[in-house]
Amino acid sequence: MPTFWLGLLLLMVLAAGMGPIPGLFPTRGMEDVDAPDGPLYLLHVAHHLVLPCLTLVAVVYAQYLLVMRSSLLDEIGQDYVTTARAKGLRDDDVRRRHAVPNALLPTVTLVFMQIGFVVGGAVSVEFVYSWPGLGLLFVEAIRGPDYAVMQGTFMLVCVAVIVMNTLADVVYHVLDPRVRSA
């Protein structure tokens, strides 16, 4: 599901209210005009941040779960897991020490790639929730048209994806000894 679509649905249901569900969250912006000062200001901004965060997390979390589940099911059927069970290790120990570290590899790749793309997804979420940030800046640059700002924000998203892919390769070397020796 695209982030902007889920954001609009959450706005309709949880912010504007729908049927018996009252509007629980603010519909736009980072703060209200009558925002409190001091420590209460942080709670106020956090209240405004609930729906944008929920939107970003809900879109990518399901992918993580599906990839981890399928990777773990593949690893459980491997010969080394059967050997570990034959040695007398408990199922929890076999999963934790043998299957999960190997099943993490595809999930790590997905997580780091998605972190880079979340920066791009945040652009649409910021626009949907009228949150001041790169998303609103990018949309205003499109409306302008301000090509330099558009190129800069696009470049920032590209750099985020490249940096996260590089970090995924570094984490692979830490997690998988087979990659270290190659």
mmCIF file of C-alpha atoms in Angstrom:
data_model
loop_
_atom_site.group_PDB
_atom_site.id
_atom_site.type_symbol
_atom_site.label_atom_id
_atom_site.label_comp_id
_atom_site.label_asym_id
_atom_site.label_seq_id
_atom_site.Cartn_x
_atom_site.Cartn_y
_atom_site.Cartn_z
ATOM 1 C CA MET A 1 0.000 0.000 0.000
ATOM 2 C CA PRO A 2 1.474 3.399 -0.878
ATOM 3 C CA THR A 3 2.324 5.621 2.065
ATOM 4 C CA PHE A 4 0.200 8.531 0.879
ATOM 5 C CA TRP A 5 -2.866 6.294 0.551
ATOM 6 C CA LEU A 6 -2.495 4.831 4.026
ATOM 7 C CA GLY A 7 -1.889 8.354 5.339
ATOM 8 C CA LEU A 8 -5.145 9.572 3.811
ATOM 9 C CA LEU A 9 -7.055 6.600 5.239
ATOM 10 C CA LEU A 10 -5.628 7.191 8.713
ATOM 11 C CA LEU A 11 -6.524 10.872 8.435
ATOM 12 C CA MET A 12 -10.119 9.995 7.585
ATOM 13 C CA VAL A 13 -10.539 7.411 10.328
ATOM 14 C CA LEU A 14 -8.360 8.569 13.223
ATOM 15 C CA ALA A 15 -8.065 12.327 12.711
ATOM 16 C CA ALA A 16 -11.352 13.465 11.206
ATOM 17 C CA GLY A 17 -13.384 10.685 12.781
ATOM 18 C CA MET A 18 -15.618 8.236 11.023
ATOM 19 C CA GLY A 19 -18.935 6.901 12.267
ATOM 20 C CA PRO A 20 -18.665 6.066 15.977
ATOM 21 C CA ILE A 21 -14.894 6.730 15.996
ATOM 22 C CA PRO A 22 -14.183 10.297 17.136
ATOM 23 C CA GLY A 23 -11.259 12.290 15.785
ATOM 24 C CA LEU A 24 -8.383 11.419 18.118
ATOM 25 C CA PHE A 25 -5.419 13.065 16.438
ATOM 26 C CA PRO A 26 -4.742 16.420 14.784
ATOM 27 C CA THR A 27 -5.295 16.578 11.053
ATOM 28 C CA ARG A 28 -2.339 18.708 10.039
ATOM 29 C CA GLY A 29 0.899 20.371 10.991
ATOM 30 C CA MET A 30 3.538 19.945 13.639
ATOM 31 C CA GLU A 31 1.883 22.079 16.295
ATOM 32 C CA ASP A 32 -1.254 24.071 16.978
ATOM 33 C CA VAL A 33 -1.376 27.832 17.380
ATOM 34 C CA ASP A 34 -1.964 27.475 21.119
ATOM 35 C CA ALA A 35 0.896 25.000 21.682
ATOM 36 C CA PRO A 36 2.130 24.869 25.290
ATOM 37 C CA ASP A 37 5.666 25.766 26.340
ATOM 38 C CA GLY A 38 8.296 23.683 28.101
ATOM 39 C CA PRO A 39 8.084 19.919 28.526
ATOM 40 C CA LEU A 40 4.419 19.872 27.520
ATOM 41 C CA TYR A 41 5.480 21.132 24.103
ATOM 42 C CA LEU A 42 7.274 17.825 23.466
ATOM 43 C CA LEU A 43 4.106 15.893 24.295
ATOM 44 C CA HIS A 44 2.135 18.194 22.016
ATOM 45 C CA VAL A 45 4.488 17.600 19.087
ATOM 46 C CA ALA A 46 4.536 13.848 19.837
ATOM 47 C CA HIS A 47 0.726 13.840 19.646
ATOM 48 C CA HIS A 48 0.982 15.417 16.185
ATOM 49 C CA LEU A 49 3.647 12.877 15.210
ATOM 50 C CA VAL A 50 1.619 9.722 15.954
ATOM 51 C CA LEU A 51 -0.169 9.426 12.598
ATOM 52 C CA PRO A 52 2.828 10.214 10.364
ATOM 53 C CA CYS A 53 4.977 7.674 12.254
ATOM 54 C CA LEU A 54 2.225 5.073 12.192
ATOM 55 C CA THR A 55 1.905 5.552 8.443
ATOM 56 C CA LEU A 56 5.608 5.082 7.767
ATOM 57 C CA VAL A 57 5.990 2.128 10.114
ATOM 58 C CA ALA A 58 2.882 0.250 8.971
ATOM 59 C CA VAL A 59 3.924 0.320 5.340
ATOM 60 C CA VAL A 60 7.348 -1.257 5.822
ATOM 61 C CA TYR A 61 6.780 -3.447 8.901
ATOM 62 C CA ALA A 62 4.641 -6.004 7.068
ATOM 63 C CA GLN A 63 7.407 -6.486 4.510
ATOM 64 C CA TYR A 64 9.934 -7.159 7.269
ATOM 65 C CA LEU A 65 7.678 -9.740 8.865
ATOM 66 C CA LEU A 66 7.025 -11.607 5.622
ATOM 67 C CA VAL A 67 10.674 -11.719 4.586
ATOM 68 C CA MET A 68 11.870 -12.810 8.040
ATOM 69 C CA ARG A 69 9.198 -15.485 8.270
ATOM 70 C CA SER A 70 9.995 -16.985 4.862
ATOM 71 C CA SER A 71 13.755 -16.830 5.537
ATOM 72 C CA LEU A 72 13.316 -18.534 8.899
ATOM 73 C CA LEU A 73 11.157 -21.272 7.375
ATOM 74 C CA ASP A 74 13.858 -21.883 4.755
ATOM 75 C CA GLU A 75 16.587 -22.064 7.395
ATOM 76 C CA ILE A 76 14.600 -24.432 9.656
ATOM 77 C CA GLY A 77 14.646 -27.017 6.857
ATOM 78 C CA GLN A 78 18.438 -26.914 6.382
ATOM 79 C CA ASP A 79 20.700 -29.837 7.271
ATOM 80 C CA TYR A 80 22.725 -27.953 9.892
ATOM 81 C CA VAL A 81 19.534 -27.256 11.874
ATOM 82 C CA THR A 82 18.648 -30.950 11.779
ATOM 83 C CA THR A 83 22.190 -31.767 12.938
ATOM 84 C CA ALA A 84 21.933 -29.292 15.822
ATOM 85 C CA ARG A 85 18.669 -30.908 16.899
ATOM 86 C CA ALA A 86 20.229 -34.364 16.621
ATOM 87 C CA LYS A 87 22.971 -33.221 18.995
ATOM 88 C CA GLY A 88 20.269 -32.687 21.589
ATOM 89 C CA LEU A 89 19.939 -28.888 21.549
ATOM 90 C CA ARG A 90 16.558 -27.490 22.487
ATOM 91 C CA ASP A 91 14.426 -26.034 19.689
ATOM 92 C CA ASP A 92 14.708 -22.520 21.160
ATOM 93 C CA ASP A 93 18.510 -22.729 21.169
ATOM 94 C CA VAL A 94 18.593 -24.102 17.634
ATOM 95 C CA ARG A 95 16.408 -21.262 16.388
ATOM 96 C CA ARG A 96 18.204 -18.542 18.324
ATOM 97 C CA ARG A 97 21.800 -19.605 17.680
ATOM 98 C CA HIS A 98 21.629 -21.268 14.280
ATOM 99 C CA ALA A 99 18.537 -20.405 12.255
ATOM 100 C CA VAL A 100 17.855 -16.750 13.154
ATOM 101 C CA PRO A 101 21.369 -15.364 12.402
ATOM 102 C CA ASN A 102 21.260 -16.875 8.911
ATOM 103 C CA ALA A 103 17.650 -15.848 8.360
ATOM 104 C CA LEU A 104 18.535 -12.265 9.287
ATOM 105 C CA LEU A 105 20.655 -11.718 6.177
ATOM 106 C CA PRO A 106 17.825 -11.043 3.682
ATOM 107 C CA THR A 107 15.970 -9.058 6.332
ATOM 108 C CA VAL A 108 19.016 -6.859 6.998
ATOM 109 C CA THR A 109 19.250 -6.079 3.305
ATOM 110 C CA LEU A 110 15.578 -5.155 3.195
ATOM 111 C CA VAL A 111 15.763 -3.041 6.354
ATOM 112 C CA PHE A 112 18.684 -0.970 5.136
ATOM 113 C CA MET A 113 17.194 -0.527 1.671
ATOM 114 C CA GLN A 114 13.883 0.506 3.199
ATOM 115 C CA ILE A 115 15.572 3.030 5.505
ATOM 116 C CA GLY A 116 16.831 4.782 2.413
ATOM 117 C CA PHE A 117 13.420 4.635 0.774
ATOM 118 C CA VAL A 118 11.662 5.771 3.951
ATOM 119 C CA VAL A 119 13.335 9.118 3.376
ATOM 120 C CA GLY A 120 11.552 9.201 0.019
ATOM 121 C CA GLY A 121 8.308 7.899 1.525
ATOM 122 C CA ALA A 122 8.526 10.554 4.191
ATOM 123 C CA VAL A 123 8.241 13.116 1.424
ATOM 124 C CA SER A 124 4.680 12.030 0.612
ATOM 125 C CA VAL A 125 3.759 11.493 4.273
ATOM 126 C CA GLU A 126 4.958 14.973 5.174
ATOM 127 C CA PHE A 127 2.826 16.412 2.418
ATOM 128 C CA VAL A 128 -0.291 14.451 3.445
ATOM 129 C CA TYR A 129 0.027 15.534 7.086
ATOM 130 C CA SER A 130 1.230 19.093 6.280
ATOM 131 C CA TRP A 131 4.367 18.437 8.299
ATOM 132 C CA PRO A 132 7.096 21.017 7.638
ATOM 133 C CA GLY A 133 10.074 19.191 6.193
ATOM 134 C CA LEU A 134 11.620 17.915 2.983
ATOM 135 C CA GLY A 135 8.286 16.633 1.688
ATOM 136 C CA LEU A 136 6.566 19.990 1.874
ATOM 137 C CA LEU A 137 9.697 21.664 0.496
ATOM 138 C CA PHE A 138 9.748 19.233 -2.451
ATOM 139 C CA VAL A 139 6.076 19.783 -3.269
ATOM 140 C CA GLU A 140 6.506 23.546 -3.084
ATOM 141 C CA ALA A 141 9.505 23.234 -5.413
ATOM 142 C CA ILE A 142 7.355 21.306 -7.895
ATOM 143 C CA ARG A 143 4.627 23.927 -7.704
ATOM 144 C CA GLY A 144 7.227 26.710 -8.148
ATOM 145 C CA PRO A 145 8.918 25.287 -10.287
ATOM 146 C CA ASP A 146 12.240 25.501 -8.471
ATOM 147 C CA TYR A 147 14.498 23.021 -10.228
ATOM 148 C CA ALA A 148 17.474 23.523 -7.947
ATOM 149 C CA VAL A 149 15.462 22.590 -4.831
ATOM 150 C CA MET A 150 13.899 19.620 -6.642
ATOM 151 C CA GLN A 151 17.335 18.370 -7.663
ATOM 152 C CA GLY A 152 18.678 18.872 -4.159
ATOM 153 C CA THR A 153 15.895 16.918 -2.451
ATOM 154 C CA PHE A 154 16.078 14.175 -5.075
ATOM 155 C CA MET A 155 19.842 14.012 -4.571
ATOM 156 C CA LEU A 156 19.342 13.721 -0.810
ATOM 157 C CA VAL A 157 17.009 10.750 -1.266
ATOM 158 C CA CYS A 158 19.479 9.108 -3.662
ATOM 159 C CA VAL A 159 22.372 9.618 -1.255
ATOM 160 C CA ALA A 160 20.296 8.140 1.592
ATOM 161 C CA VAL A 161 19.612 4.997 -0.462
ATOM 162 C CA ILE A 162 23.274 4.635 -1.462
ATOM 163 C CA VAL A 163 24.545 5.151 2.097
ATOM 164 C CA MET A 164 22.056 2.628 3.492
ATOM 165 C CA ASN A 165 23.040 0.022 0.876
ATOM 166 C CA THR A 166 26.691 0.534 1.805
ATOM 167 C CA LEU A 167 25.861 0.119 5.496
ATOM 168 C CA ALA A 168 23.976 -3.087 4.651
ATOM 169 C CA ASP A 169 27.144 -4.452 3.063
ATOM 170 C CA VAL A 170 29.143 -3.551 6.179
ATOM 171 C CA VAL A 171 26.591 -5.226 8.468
ATOM 172 C CA TYR A 172 26.682 -8.313 6.221
ATOM 173 C CA HIS A 173 30.392 -8.664 6.978
ATOM 174 C CA VAL A 174 29.641 -8.545 10.696
ATOM 175 C CA LEU A 175 26.753 -11.031 10.598
ATOM 176 C CA ASP A 176 27.957 -13.610 8.082
ATOM 177 C CA PRO A 177 31.397 -15.202 8.413
ATOM 178 C CA ARG A 178 31.135 -16.581 4.862
ATOM 179 C CA VAL A 179 31.179 -13.027 3.497
ATOM 180 C CA ARG A 180 34.202 -12.093 5.651
ATOM 181 C CA SER A 181 36.333 -14.897 4.231
ATOM 182 C CA ALA A 182 35.444 -14.167 0.598
#
